[in-house]
mmCIF file of C-alpha atoms in Angstrom:
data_model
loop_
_atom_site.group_PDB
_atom_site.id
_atom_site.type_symbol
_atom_site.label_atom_id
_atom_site.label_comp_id
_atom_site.label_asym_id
_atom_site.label_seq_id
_atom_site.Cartn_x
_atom_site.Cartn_y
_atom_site.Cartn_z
ATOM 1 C CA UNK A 1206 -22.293 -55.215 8.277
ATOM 2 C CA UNK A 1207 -18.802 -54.796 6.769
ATOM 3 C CA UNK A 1208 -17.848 -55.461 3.437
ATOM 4 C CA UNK A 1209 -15.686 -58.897 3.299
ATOM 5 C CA UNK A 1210 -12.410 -58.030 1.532
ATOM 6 C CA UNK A 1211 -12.421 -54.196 1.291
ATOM 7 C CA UNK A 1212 -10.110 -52.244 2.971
ATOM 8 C CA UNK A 1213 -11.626 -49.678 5.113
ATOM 9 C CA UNK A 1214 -8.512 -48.359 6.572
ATOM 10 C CA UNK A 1215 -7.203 -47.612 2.611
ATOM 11 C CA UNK A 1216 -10.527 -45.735 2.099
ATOM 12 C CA UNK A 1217 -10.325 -43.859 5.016
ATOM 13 C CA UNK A 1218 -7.042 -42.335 4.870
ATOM 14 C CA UNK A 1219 -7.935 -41.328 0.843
ATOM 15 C CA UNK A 1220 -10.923 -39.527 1.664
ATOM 16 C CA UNK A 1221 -9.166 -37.712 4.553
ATOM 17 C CA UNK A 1222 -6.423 -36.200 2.512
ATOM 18 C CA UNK A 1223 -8.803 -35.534 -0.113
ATOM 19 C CA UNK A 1224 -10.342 -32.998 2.436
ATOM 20 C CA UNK A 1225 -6.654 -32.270 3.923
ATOM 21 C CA UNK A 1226 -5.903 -30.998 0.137
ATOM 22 C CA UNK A 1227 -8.191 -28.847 -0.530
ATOM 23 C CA UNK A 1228 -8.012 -25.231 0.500
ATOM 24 C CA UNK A 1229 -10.345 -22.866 0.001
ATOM 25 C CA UNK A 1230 -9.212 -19.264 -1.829
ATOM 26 C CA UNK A 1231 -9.535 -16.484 0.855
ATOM 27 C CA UNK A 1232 -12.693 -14.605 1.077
ATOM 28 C CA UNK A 1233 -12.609 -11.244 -0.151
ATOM 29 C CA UNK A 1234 -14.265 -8.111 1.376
ATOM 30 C CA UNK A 1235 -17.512 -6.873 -0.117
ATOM 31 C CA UNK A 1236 -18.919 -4.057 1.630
ATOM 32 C CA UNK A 1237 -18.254 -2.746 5.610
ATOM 33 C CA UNK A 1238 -20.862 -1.162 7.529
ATOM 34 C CA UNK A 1239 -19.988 0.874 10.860
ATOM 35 C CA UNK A 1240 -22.003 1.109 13.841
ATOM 36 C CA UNK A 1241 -21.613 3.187 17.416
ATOM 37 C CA UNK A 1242 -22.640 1.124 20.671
ATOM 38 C CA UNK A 1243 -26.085 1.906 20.529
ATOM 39 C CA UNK A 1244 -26.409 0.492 17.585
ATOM 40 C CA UNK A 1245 -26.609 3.254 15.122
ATOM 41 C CA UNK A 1246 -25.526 3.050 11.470
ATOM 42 C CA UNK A 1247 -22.539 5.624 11.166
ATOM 43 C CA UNK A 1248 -20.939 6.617 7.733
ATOM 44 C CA UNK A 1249 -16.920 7.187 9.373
ATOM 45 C CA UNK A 1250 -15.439 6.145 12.446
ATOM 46 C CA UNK A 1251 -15.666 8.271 15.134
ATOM 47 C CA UNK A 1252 -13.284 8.988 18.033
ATOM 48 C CA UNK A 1253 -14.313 6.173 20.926
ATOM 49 C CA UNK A 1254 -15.484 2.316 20.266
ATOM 50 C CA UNK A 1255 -16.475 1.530 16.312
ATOM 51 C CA UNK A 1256 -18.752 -1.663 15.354
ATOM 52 C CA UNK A 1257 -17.228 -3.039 11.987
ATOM 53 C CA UNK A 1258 -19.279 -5.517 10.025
ATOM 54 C CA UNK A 1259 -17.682 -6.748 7.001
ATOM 55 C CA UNK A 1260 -19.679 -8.595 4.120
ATOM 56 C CA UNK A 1261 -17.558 -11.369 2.742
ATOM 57 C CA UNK A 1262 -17.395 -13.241 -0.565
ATOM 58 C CA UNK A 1263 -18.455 -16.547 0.666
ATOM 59 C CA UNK A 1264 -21.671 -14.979 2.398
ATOM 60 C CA UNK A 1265 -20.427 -14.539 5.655
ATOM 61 C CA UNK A 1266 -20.504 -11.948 8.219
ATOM 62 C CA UNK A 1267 -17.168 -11.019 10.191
ATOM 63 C CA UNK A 1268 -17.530 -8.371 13.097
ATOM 64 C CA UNK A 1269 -14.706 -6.519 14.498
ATOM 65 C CA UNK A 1270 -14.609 -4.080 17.441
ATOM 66 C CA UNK A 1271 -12.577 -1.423 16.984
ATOM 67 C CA UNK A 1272 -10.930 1.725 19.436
ATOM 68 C CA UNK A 1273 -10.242 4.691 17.735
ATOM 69 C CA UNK A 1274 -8.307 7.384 18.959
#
């Protein structure tokens, strides 16, 4: 049950800017891999459609699809 006397409203609003104020530094770009559409590893773009995968510093994964000329 609740707590008689505490105010839950006060608490809530604290630990919600808590997580409002904190921003995380941007991660940085560790290693790219390219790929064709079948799937093939490629060592430099090529003229058409290029898979990017880029490693990130917080262990993530971004893909981007890319059209070069």
């Amino acid at each position: 049950g609740a707590a008689a006397d505490f105010d839950y409203a006060a608490a809530y609003k604290e630990i919600a800017e808590g997580i409002e104020g904190t921003v995380a530094a941007p991660a940085k770009v560790l290693g790219i891999e390219l790929y064709d559409l079948n799937g093939r590893r490629i060592m430099k773009a090529q003229k058409g459609i290029v898979i990017m995968r880029k490693f990130m510093s917080d262990g993530s994964i971004k893909v981007e699809k890319i059209l070069k000329k």
